[in-house]
Amino acid sequence: RDPRALQTRLSHLGITSNDLTPLDGMLNKNEWLAIAEKIIFDAFQGCAPFVSTFSINNPEGWQYWLIHFSNVPKARQVYNDVLHDNSSHQAHFGRSGLSLNMFAYDPDQTNTMYMFEESDRENAVNELAEDIPRLVEDFGDAMLVGDFYNSAYNLTPSHSEDIKTGMFRNPDLEVLTPNGNLRRKANTIGVGDTLRIKSQKSFHILWNQNT
């Protein structure tokens, strides 16, 4: 409630009054937390290659963040899975899939939180199935799974199993073993495998009901 005091407290992190401007006039607690989560994430980006800042879910009391720093994607992968193992204690205000705008705030979805629970994970897999091929295409239509993890793990709160499932769910994406064979099961995917956009993409035929 005191912008000057807040800026003073956070100044050692390089946070300016302009960074805190989006917090002005927030209408409810979830809205405020969504913006605050992104500010915290952005402020700590220079501290480590992989930064996780997810809110401790405490609807009736003070709000805290559990912040995790790591140098390698495997550590972030394990941390994400730990959050899911302790579901209902964490909350993420943003997308559950894979996105450069993972912390993007949508005022129409203020009350929608990713709670790291089973009911959230199916939605995450569906988002990942659409998001993963876009990242692979940006990389040049093929990339090592290890390189994918390096690029992706700062962009998603998803469980490692859900990420692998998402790789298999999109019909335009295939996973190849180091020997060039097709990977058949999601749980066998390794960092040496290759994600590749299929040369023949799927398509949908739209039928006109009037013809």
Coordinates of N, CA and C in Angstrom, one line a residue:
R1 N 0.8 -1.2 0.0 CA 0.0 0.0 0.0 C 0.8 1.3 0.0
D2 N 2.2 1.1 0.2 CA 3.1 2.3 0.2 C 4.1 2.1 -0.9
P3 N 3.9 2.6 -2.1 CA 4.8 2.4 -3.2 C 6.2 2.8 -2.9
R4 N 6.4 3.9 -2.2 CA 7.8 4.4 -1.9 C 8.5 3.5 -1.0
A5 N 7.8 3.0 0.0 CA 8.5 2.0 0.9 C 8.8 0.7 0.2
L6 N 7.9 0.3 -0.7 CA 8.1 -0.9 -1.4 C 9.3 -0.8 -2.3
Q7 N 9.4 0.3 -3.0 CA 10.6 0.6 -3.9 C 11.9 0.6 -3.1
T8 N 11.9 1.2 -2.0 CA 13.1 1.3 -1.1 C 13.5 -0.1 -0.7
R9 N 12.6 -0.9 -0.3 CA 12.9 -2.3 0.1 C 13.4 -3.1 -1.0
L10 N 13.0 -2.9 -2.2 CA 13.4 -3.7 -3.4 C 14.5 -3.1 -4.2
S11 N 15.0 -1.9 -3.9 CA 15.9 -1.2 -4.7 C 17.2 -1.9 -4.9
H12 N 17.6 -2.7 -3.9 CA 18.9 -3.5 -4.1 C 18.8 -4.5 -5.2
L13 N 17.6 -4.9 -5.6 CA 17.4 -5.8 -6.7 C 17.4 -5.1 -8.1
G14 N 17.5 -3.8 -8.1 CA 17.4 -3.1 -9.3 C 16.0 -2.8 -9.8
I15 N 15.0 -3.0 -8.9 CA 13.6 -2.7 -9.3 C 13.3 -1.2 -9.1
T16 N 12.8 -0.6 -10.1 CA 12.5 0.8 -10.1 C 11.0 1.1 -9.9
S17 N 10.7 2.3 -9.8 CA 9.3 2.7 -9.7 C 8.5 2.3 -10.9
N18 N 9.2 2.4 -12.1 CA 8.5 2.0 -13.4 C 8.1 0.5 -13.3
D19 N 9.0 -0.4 -12.7 CA 8.7 -1.8 -12.6 C 7.5 -2.1 -11.8
L20 N 7.3 -1.2 -10.8 CA 6.2 -1.4 -9.8 C 4.9 -0.8 -10.3
T21 N 5.0 0.0 -11.3 CA 3.8 0.7 -11.8 C 2.6 -0.2 -12.1
P22 N 2.8 -1.4 -12.7 CA 1.6 -2.3 -12.9 C 0.9 -2.7 -11.7
L23 N 1.5 -2.6 -10.5 CA 0.8 -2.9 -9.2 C -0.2 -1.9 -8.8
D24 N -0.1 -0.7 -9.4 CA -1.0 0.4 -9.0 C -2.5 0.1 -9.4
G25 N -3.4 0.2 -8.5 CA -4.8 0.1 -8.8 C -5.3 -1.3 -9.0
M26 N -4.5 -2.3 -8.6 CA -5.0 -3.7 -8.7 C -6.3 -3.9 -7.9
L27 N -7.2 -4.6 -8.5 CA -8.5 -4.7 -7.9 C -8.7 -5.8 -6.9
N28 N -7.9 -6.8 -7.0 CA -8.1 -7.9 -6.0 C -6.7 -8.6 -5.8
K29 N -6.7 -9.5 -4.8 CA -5.5 -10.2 -4.4 C -4.9 -11.0 -5.5
N30 N -5.7 -11.8 -6.2 CA -5.1 -12.6 -7.3 C -4.5 -11.7 -8.4
E31 N -5.1 -10.6 -8.7 CA -4.6 -9.7 -9.7 C -3.2 -9.2 -9.3
W32 N -3.1 -8.8 -8.0 CA -1.9 -8.2 -7.5 C -0.8 -9.3 -7.5
L33 N -1.1 -10.5 -7.1 CA -0.2 -11.6 -7.0 C 0.4 -12.0 -8.4
A34 N -0.5 -11.9 -9.4 CA -0.1 -12.2 -10.8 C 1.0 -11.3 -11.3
I35 N 0.8 -10.0 -11.0 CA 1.8 -9.0 -11.4 C 3.0 -9.1 -10.6
A36 N 2.9 -9.3 -9.3 CA 4.0 -9.4 -8.4 C 4.9 -10.6 -8.7
E37 N 4.3 -11.7 -9.1 CA 5.0 -12.9 -9.5 C 6.0 -12.6 -10.7
K38 N 5.4 -11.9 -11.7 CA 6.2 -11.6 -12.8 C 7.4 -10.6 -12.5
I39 N 7.1 -9.6 -11.6 CA 8.1 -8.7 -11.2 C 9.3 -9.4 -10.5
I40 N 8.9 -10.3 -9.6 CA 9.9 -11.1 -8.9 C 10.8 -11.9 -9.9
F41 N 10.1 -12.6 -10.8 CA 10.7 -13.4 -11.8 C 11.7 -12.6 -12.6
D42 N 11.3 -11.5 -13.1 CA 12.1 -10.6 -14.0 C 13.3 -10.1 -13.2
A43 N 13.1 -9.7 -11.9 CA 14.2 -9.2 -11.1 C 15.3 -10.2 -10.8
F44 N 15.0 -11.5 -10.7 CA 16.0 -12.5 -10.4 C 16.6 -13.2 -11.6
Q45 N 16.2 -12.8 -12.8 CA 16.6 -13.5 -14.0 C 18.2 -13.5 -14.2
G46 N 18.8 -12.4 -13.7 CA 20.3 -12.3 -13.8 C 21.0 -13.1 -12.7
C47 N 20.3 -13.7 -11.8 CA 21.0 -14.4 -10.7 C 21.4 -15.8 -11.0
A48 N 20.7 -16.5 -11.9 CA 21.0 -17.8 -12.3 C 20.3 -18.2 -13.6
P49 N 20.9 -19.2 -14.4 CA 20.3 -19.5 -15.6 C 18.8 -20.0 -15.5
F50 N 18.4 -20.6 -14.4 CA 17.1 -21.1 -14.2 C 16.6 -20.6 -12.9
V51 N 15.4 -19.8 -13.0 CA 14.8 -19.2 -11.8 C 13.4 -19.6 -11.7
S52 N 13.0 -20.0 -10.5 CA 11.6 -20.4 -10.3 C 11.0 -19.6 -9.2
T53 N 9.9 -18.8 -9.4 CA 9.3 -18.0 -8.4 C 7.8 -18.3 -8.4
F54 N 7.4 -19.2 -7.6 CA 6.0 -19.6 -7.5 C 5.5 -19.3 -6.1
S55 N 4.2 -18.9 -6.0 CA 3.6 -18.4 -4.8 C 3.2 -19.6 -3.9
I56 N 3.5 -19.4 -2.6 CA 3.0 -20.4 -1.6 C 1.5 -20.1 -1.5
N57 N 0.6 -21.1 -1.7 CA -0.8 -20.9 -1.6 C -1.3 -20.8 -0.2
N58 N -1.7 -19.6 0.2 CA -2.3 -19.4 1.6 C -3.4 -18.4 1.4
P59 N -4.6 -18.9 1.0 CA -5.7 -18.0 0.7 C -6.1 -17.0 1.8
E60 N -5.9 -17.5 3.0 CA -6.5 -16.7 4.1 C -5.5 -15.8 4.9
G61 N -4.2 -16.0 4.5 CA -3.2 -15.3 5.3 C -2.1 -14.6 4.4
W62 N -0.9 -14.4 5.0 CA 0.1 -13.7 4.3 C 0.5 -14.6 3.1
Q63 N 1.1 -13.9 2.0 CA 1.5 -14.6 0.8 C 3.0 -14.6 0.7
Y64 N 3.6 -15.8 0.4 CA 5.0 -15.9 0.3 C 5.3 -16.5 -1.1
W65 N 6.6 -16.4 -1.4 CA 7.1 -17.0 -2.6 C 8.2 -18.0 -2.3
L66 N 8.2 -19.1 -2.9 CA 9.3 -20.1 -2.8 C 10.2 -19.9 -4.1
I67 N 11.4 -19.4 -3.9 CA 12.2 -19.1 -5.0 C 13.4 -20.0 -5.1
H68 N 13.6 -20.6 -6.3 CA 14.6 -21.6 -6.5 C 15.5 -21.2 -7.7
F69 N 16.8 -21.3 -7.4 CA 17.8 -20.9 -8.4 C 18.6 -22.2 -8.8
S70 N 19.0 -22.3 -10.1 CA 19.8 -23.5 -10.5 C 20.6 -23.1 -11.7
N71 N 21.7 -23.9 -11.9 CA 22.5 -23.6 -13.0 C 22.3 -24.6 -14.2
V72 N 21.5 -25.7 -14.0 CA 21.3 -26.7 -15.0 C 19.8 -27.0 -15.1
P73 N 19.3 -27.3 -16.3 CA 17.8 -27.6 -16.4 C 17.4 -28.8 -15.6
K74 N 18.3 -29.8 -15.3 CA 17.9 -31.0 -14.6 C 17.4 -30.6 -13.2
A75 N 18.1 -29.6 -12.6 CA 17.7 -29.2 -11.2 C 16.4 -28.5 -11.2
R76 N 16.1 -27.7 -12.3 CA 14.8 -27.1 -12.4 C 13.7 -28.1 -12.7
Q77 N 14.1 -29.1 -13.4 CA 13.1 -30.2 -13.7 C 12.7 -30.9 -12.4
V78 N 13.7 -31.2 -11.6 CA 13.4 -31.9 -10.3 C 12.6 -31.0 -9.4
Y79 N 12.9 -29.7 -9.4 CA 12.2 -28.8 -8.6 C 10.7 -28.7 -9.0
N80 N 10.4 -28.6 -10.3 CA 9.1 -28.6 -10.8 C 8.3 -29.8 -10.3
D81 N 9.0 -31.0 -10.4 CA 8.3 -32.2 -10.0 C 8.0 -32.2 -8.5
V82 N 8.9 -31.6 -7.7 CA 8.7 -31.5 -6.3 C 7.5 -30.7 -6.0
L83 N 7.3 -29.6 -6.7 CA 6.1 -28.7 -6.5 C 4.8 -29.5 -6.8
H84 N 4.9 -30.4 -7.8 CA 3.7 -31.2 -8.1 C 3.5 -32.3 -7.0
D85 N 4.5 -32.8 -6.4 CA 4.4 -33.8 -5.4 C 3.8 -33.1 -4.1
N86 N 3.9 -31.8 -4.0 CA 3.4 -31.1 -2.9 C 2.3 -30.2 -3.3
S87 N 1.5 -30.6 -4.2 CA 0.4 -29.8 -4.8 C -0.5 -29.3 -3.8
S88 N -1.2 -28.2 -4.1 CA -2.1 -27.4 -3.3 C -1.4 -26.4 -2.4
H89 N -0.1 -26.6 -2.3 CA 0.7 -25.6 -1.4 C 1.3 -24.5 -2.3
Q90 N 1.3 -24.7 -3.6 CA 1.8 -23.7 -4.5 C 0.7 -23.2 -5.4
A91 N 1.0 -22.0 -6.0 CA 0.1 -21.4 -7.0 C 0.9 -20.6 -8.0
H92 N 0.5 -20.8 -9.3 CA 1.2 -20.0 -10.3 C 0.1 -19.2 -11.1
F93 N 0.2 -17.9 -11.2 CA -0.7 -17.1 -11.9 C -0.2 -16.8 -13.3
G94 N -0.6 -17.7 -14.2 CA -0.1 -17.6 -15.6 C -0.3 -18.9 -16.3
R95 N 0.3 -19.0 -17.5 CA 0.1 -20.2 -18.4 C 0.8 -21.4 -17.8
S96 N 0.2 -22.6 -18.0 CA 0.8 -23.8 -17.5 C 1.6 -24.5 -18.6
G97 N 1.5 -24.1 -19.8 CA 2.2 -24.7 -20.9 C 3.6 -24.2 -21.1
L98 N 4.0 -23.9 -22.3 CA 5.4 -23.4 -22.6 C 5.2 -22.1 -23.3
S99 N 5.7 -21.0 -22.8 CA 5.5 -19.8 -23.4 C 6.5 -18.7 -22.9
L100 N 6.9 -17.9 -23.8 CA 7.7 -16.7 -23.4 C 6.9 -15.8 -22.5
N101 N 5.6 -15.9 -22.6 CA 4.7 -15.1 -21.7 C 4.1 -16.0 -20.6
M102 N 4.9 -16.9 -20.0 CA 4.4 -17.7 -19.0 C 3.7 -16.9 -17.9
F103 N 4.3 -15.7 -17.6 CA 3.8 -14.9 -16.5 C 2.9 -13.8 -17.0
A104 N 2.4 -13.9 -18.3 CA 1.5 -12.9 -18.8 C 0.2 -12.9 -18.0
Y105 N -0.2 -11.7 -17.7 CA -1.4 -11.6 -16.9 C -2.6 -11.4 -17.8
D106 N -3.7 -12.1 -17.6 CA -4.9 -12.0 -18.4 C -6.0 -11.6 -17.4
P107 N -6.5 -10.4 -17.5 CA -7.5 -10.0 -16.5 C -8.8 -10.8 -16.6
D108 N -9.0 -11.5 -17.7 CA -10.2 -12.3 -17.8 C -10.1 -13.6 -17.1
Q109 N -8.9 -13.9 -16.7 CA -8.6 -15.2 -16.0 C -8.0 -15.0 -14.6
T110 N -8.4 -14.0 -14.0 CA -7.9 -13.6 -12.7 C -8.0 -14.8 -11.7
N111 N -9.1 -15.5 -11.7 CA -9.4 -16.5 -10.7 C -8.9 -17.9 -11.2
T112 N -8.2 -17.9 -12.3 CA -7.7 -19.2 -12.8 C -6.2 -19.3 -12.4
M113 N -5.9 -20.3 -11.6 CA -4.5 -20.5 -11.1 C -4.1 -21.9 -11.5
Y114 N -2.8 -22.0 -11.7 CA -2.2 -23.4 -11.9 C -1.8 -23.8 -10.5
M115 N -2.4 -24.9 -10.0 CA -2.2 -25.3 -8.6 C -1.3 -26.6 -8.5
F116 N -0.7 -27.0 -9.7 CA 0.1 -28.2 -9.6 C -0.6 -29.5 -9.3
E117 N -1.9 -29.5 -9.5 CA -2.7 -30.7 -9.1 C -3.0 -31.5 -10.4
E118 N -3.6 -32.7 -10.2 CA -3.9 -33.5 -11.3 C -4.8 -32.9 -12.3
S119 N -5.8 -32.2 -11.8 CA -6.8 -31.5 -12.6 C -6.2 -30.5 -13.5
D120 N -5.1 -29.9 -13.1 CA -4.4 -28.9 -13.9 C -3.4 -29.5 -14.9
R121 N -3.0 -30.7 -14.6 CA -1.9 -31.3 -15.5 C -2.4 -31.7 -16.9
E122 N -3.7 -32.1 -17.0 CA -4.2 -32.4 -18.3 C -4.3 -31.2 -19.2
N123 N -4.7 -30.0 -18.6 CA -4.7 -28.8 -19.3 C -3.3 -28.4 -19.8
A124 N -2.3 -28.6 -18.9 CA -0.9 -28.3 -19.2 C -0.4 -29.1 -20.4
V125 N -0.8 -30.4 -20.4 CA -0.3 -31.3 -21.5 C -0.9 -30.8 -22.8
N126 N -2.2 -30.4 -22.8 CA -2.8 -29.9 -24.0 C -2.1 -28.6 -24.5
E127 N -1.7 -27.7 -23.6 CA -1.0 -26.5 -24.0 C 0.4 -26.8 -24.5
L128 N 1.1 -27.8 -23.8 CA 2.4 -28.2 -24.2 C 2.4 -28.8 -25.6
A129 N 1.4 -29.6 -25.9 CA 1.3 -30.2 -27.2 C 1.3 -29.2 -28.4
E130 N 0.7 -28.0 -28.1 CA 0.7 -26.9 -29.1 C 1.9 -26.0 -29.0
D131 N 2.5 -25.9 -27.8 CA 3.6 -24.9 -27.6 C 4.9 -25.5 -28.1
I132 N 5.2 -26.8 -27.8 CA 6.5 -27.4 -28.0 C 6.9 -27.3 -29.5
P133 N 6.0 -27.7 -30.4 CA 6.4 -27.6 -31.8 C 6.8 -26.2 -32.3
R134 N 6.2 -25.2 -31.7 CA 6.5 -23.8 -32.0 C 8.0 -23.5 -31.7
L135 N 8.4 -23.9 -30.5 CA 9.8 -23.7 -30.1 C 10.7 -24.5 -31.0
V136 N 10.4 -25.7 -31.3 CA 11.2 -26.5 -32.2 C 11.3 -25.8 -33.6
E137 N 10.2 -25.3 -34.1 CA 10.3 -24.6 -35.4 C 11.1 -23.4 -35.4
D138 N 11.1 -22.7 -34.3 CA 11.9 -21.5 -34.1 C 13.4 -21.9 -34.1
F139 N 13.7 -23.1 -33.6 CA 15.1 -23.6 -33.5 C 15.6 -24.1 -34.9
G140 N 14.7 -24.3 -35.8 CA 15.1 -24.8 -37.2 C 14.5 -26.1 -37.5
D141 N 13.3 -26.5 -37.0 CA 12.6 -27.7 -37.3 C 13.1 -29.0 -36.6
A142 N 14.2 -28.9 -35.9 CA 14.8 -30.0 -35.2 C 15.7 -29.5 -34.1
M143 N 15.7 -30.2 -32.9 CA 16.6 -29.8 -31.9 C 16.7 -31.0 -30.9
L144 N 17.9 -31.1 -30.3 CA 18.1 -32.1 -29.3 C 17.2 -31.8 -28.1
V145 N 16.8 -32.9 -27.4 CA 15.9 -32.8 -26.3 C 16.7 -32.0 -25.2
G146 N 18.0 -32.2 -25.0 CA 18.8 -31.5 -24.1 C 18.7 -30.0 -24.3
D147 N 18.8 -29.6 -25.6 CA 18.8 -28.2 -26.0 C 17.4 -27.6 -25.7
F148 N 16.4 -28.5 -25.9 CA 15.0 -28.1 -25.7 C 14.8 -27.8 -24.2
Y149 N 15.3 -28.6 -23.3 CA 15.2 -28.4 -21.9 C 15.9 -27.1 -21.5
N150 N 17.1 -26.8 -22.1 CA 17.8 -25.6 -21.8 C 17.0 -24.4 -22.2
S151 N 16.2 -24.5 -23.3 CA 15.4 -23.4 -23.7 C 14.1 -23.2 -23.0
A152 N 13.6 -24.4 -22.5 CA 12.2 -24.4 -22.1 C 12.0 -24.3 -20.6
Y153 N 12.9 -24.7 -19.8 CA 12.6 -24.9 -18.4 C 12.4 -23.6 -17.6
N154 N 12.8 -22.5 -18.2 CA 12.5 -21.2 -17.5 C 11.1 -20.7 -18.0
L155 N 10.4 -21.5 -18.8 CA 9.2 -21.0 -19.5 C 8.0 -21.8 -19.0
T156 N 8.1 -22.8 -18.1 CA 7.0 -23.6 -17.8 C 7.1 -24.1 -16.4
P157 N 5.9 -24.2 -15.7 CA 5.9 -24.9 -14.4 C 5.6 -26.4 -14.5
S158 N 5.5 -26.9 -15.7 CA 4.9 -28.2 -15.9 C 5.8 -29.4 -15.3
H159 N 5.2 -30.5 -15.0 CA 5.9 -31.7 -14.5 C 6.6 -32.3 -15.7
S160 N 7.8 -32.9 -15.4 CA 8.6 -33.5 -16.5 C 7.9 -34.5 -17.3
E161 N 7.0 -35.3 -16.6 CA 6.3 -36.3 -17.4 C 5.3 -35.7 -18.3
D162 N 4.7 -34.6 -17.9 CA 3.7 -33.9 -18.8 C 4.4 -33.3 -20.0
I163 N 5.6 -32.8 -19.8 CA 6.4 -32.3 -20.9 C 6.6 -33.3 -22.0
K164 N 7.0 -34.5 -21.5 CA 7.3 -35.6 -22.4 C 6.0 -36.1 -23.1
T165 N 4.9 -36.1 -22.3 CA 3.6 -36.5 -22.9 C 3.2 -35.5 -24.0
G166 N 3.4 -34.2 -23.7 CA 3.1 -33.2 -24.7 C 3.9 -33.3 -26.0
M167 N 5.1 -33.8 -25.9 CA 5.9 -34.1 -27.1 C 5.3 -35.1 -28.0
F168 N 4.6 -36.1 -27.4 CA 4.0 -37.2 -28.2 C 2.6 -36.8 -28.6
R169 N 1.9 -35.9 -28.0 CA 0.5 -35.6 -28.3 C 0.3 -34.8 -29.6
N170 N 1.3 -34.1 -30.0 CA 1.1 -33.3 -31.3 C 1.4 -34.2 -32.5
P171 N 0.5 -34.3 -33.4 CA 0.8 -35.2 -34.6 C 1.9 -34.7 -35.5
D172 N 2.3 -33.5 -35.4 CA 3.3 -32.9 -36.3 C 4.7 -33.0 -35.7
L173 N 4.8 -33.6 -34.6 CA 6.1 -33.7 -33.9 C 6.5 -35.1 -33.7
E174 N 7.8 -35.5 -33.9 CA 8.3 -36.8 -33.7 C 9.6 -36.8 -32.9
V175 N 9.8 -37.8 -32.1 CA 11.0 -37.9 -31.3 C 11.9 -39.1 -31.8
L176 N 13.1 -38.8 -32.1 CA 14.1 -39.7 -32.7 C 15.1 -40.1 -31.7
T177 N 15.5 -41.4 -31.6 CA 16.6 -41.8 -30.8 C 17.9 -41.4 -31.4
P178 N 19.0 -41.4 -30.6 CA 20.3 -41.1 -31.2 C 20.7 -41.9 -32.5
N179 N 20.1 -43.1 -32.6 CA 20.3 -43.9 -33.8 C 19.4 -43.5 -35.0
G180 N 18.5 -42.6 -34.8 CA 17.6 -42.1 -35.8 C 16.3 -42.9 -35.9
N181 N 16.1 -43.8 -34.9 CA 14.8 -44.5 -34.9 C 13.7 -43.7 -34.2
L182 N 12.5 -44.0 -34.5 CA 11.4 -43.3 -33.8 C 11.2 -43.8 -32.4
R183 N 11.1 -42.8 -31.5 CA 10.9 -43.1 -30.1 C 9.4 -43.4 -29.9
R184 N 9.0 -44.5 -29.3 CA 7.6 -45.0 -29.2 C 6.9 -44.6 -27.9
K185 N 7.7 -44.5 -26.8 CA 7.1 -44.2 -25.5 C 7.7 -42.9 -24.9
A186 N 6.8 -42.1 -24.3 CA 7.2 -40.8 -23.8 C 8.2 -41.0 -22.6
N187 N 7.9 -42.0 -21.8 CA 8.8 -42.2 -20.6 C 10.2 -42.6 -20.9
T188 N 10.5 -42.9 -22.1 CA 11.9 -43.4 -22.5 C 12.7 -42.2 -23.1
I189 N 12.1 -41.1 -23.3 CA 12.8 -39.9 -23.9 C 14.0 -39.5 -23.1
G190 N 15.1 -39.3 -23.8 CA 16.4 -38.9 -23.1 C 16.9 -37.6 -23.7
V191 N 17.9 -37.0 -23.1 CA 18.4 -35.7 -23.5 C 19.1 -35.8 -24.8
G192 N 19.6 -37.0 -25.2 CA 20.3 -37.2 -26.5 C 19.3 -37.5 -27.6
D193 N 18.0 -37.6 -27.4 CA 17.1 -37.7 -28.5 C 16.9 -36.4 -29.2
T194 N 16.2 -36.5 -30.4 CA 16.0 -35.3 -31.2 C 14.5 -35.1 -31.4
L195 N 14.0 -33.9 -31.2 CA 12.7 -33.5 -31.5 C 12.7 -32.9 -32.9
R196 N 11.8 -33.4 -33.8 CA 11.8 -33.0 -35.1 C 10.4 -32.8 -35.6
I197 N 10.2 -31.7 -36.4 CA 8.9 -31.4 -37.0 C 8.8 -32.4 -38.2
K198 N 7.7 -33.1 -38.3 CA 7.5 -34.0 -39.5 C 7.4 -33.3 -40.8
S199 N 8.0 -33.9 -41.8 CA 8.0 -33.3 -43.1 C 6.6 -33.2 -43.7
Q200 N 5.7 -34.1 -43.4 CA 4.4 -34.1 -43.8 C 3.5 -33.8 -42.6
K201 N 3.0 -32.5 -42.5 CA 2.2 -32.1 -41.4 C 0.8 -32.6 -41.6
S202 N 0.1 -32.7 -40.4 CA -1.3 -33.1 -40.5 C -2.1 -31.8 -40.9
F203 N -3.4 -32.1 -41.3 CA -4.2 -30.9 -41.7 C -5.7 -31.4 -41.4
H204 N -6.5 -30.4 -41.3 CA -7.9 -30.6 -41.0 C -8.8 -30.1 -42.2
I205 N -9.8 -30.9 -42.6 CA -10.7 -30.5 -43.6 C -11.9 -29.9 -43.0
L206 N -12.3 -28.7 -43.4 CA -13.5 -28.1 -42.9 C -14.6 -28.3 -43.8
W207 N -15.7 -28.9 -43.4 CA -16.8 -29.2 -44.2 C -17.8 -28.1 -44.1
N208 N -18.4 -27.7 -45.2 CA -19.5 -26.7 -45.2 C -20.8 -27.5 -45.1
Q209 N -21.5 -27.3 -44.1 CA -22.7 -28.1 -43.8 C -23.8 -27.7 -44.8
N210 N -23.7 -26.6 -45.6 CA -24.7 -26.2 -46.5 C -24.5 -26.8 -47.9
T211 N -23.4 -27.6 -48.1 CA -23.1 -28.2 -49.4 C -23.2 -29.7 -49.3

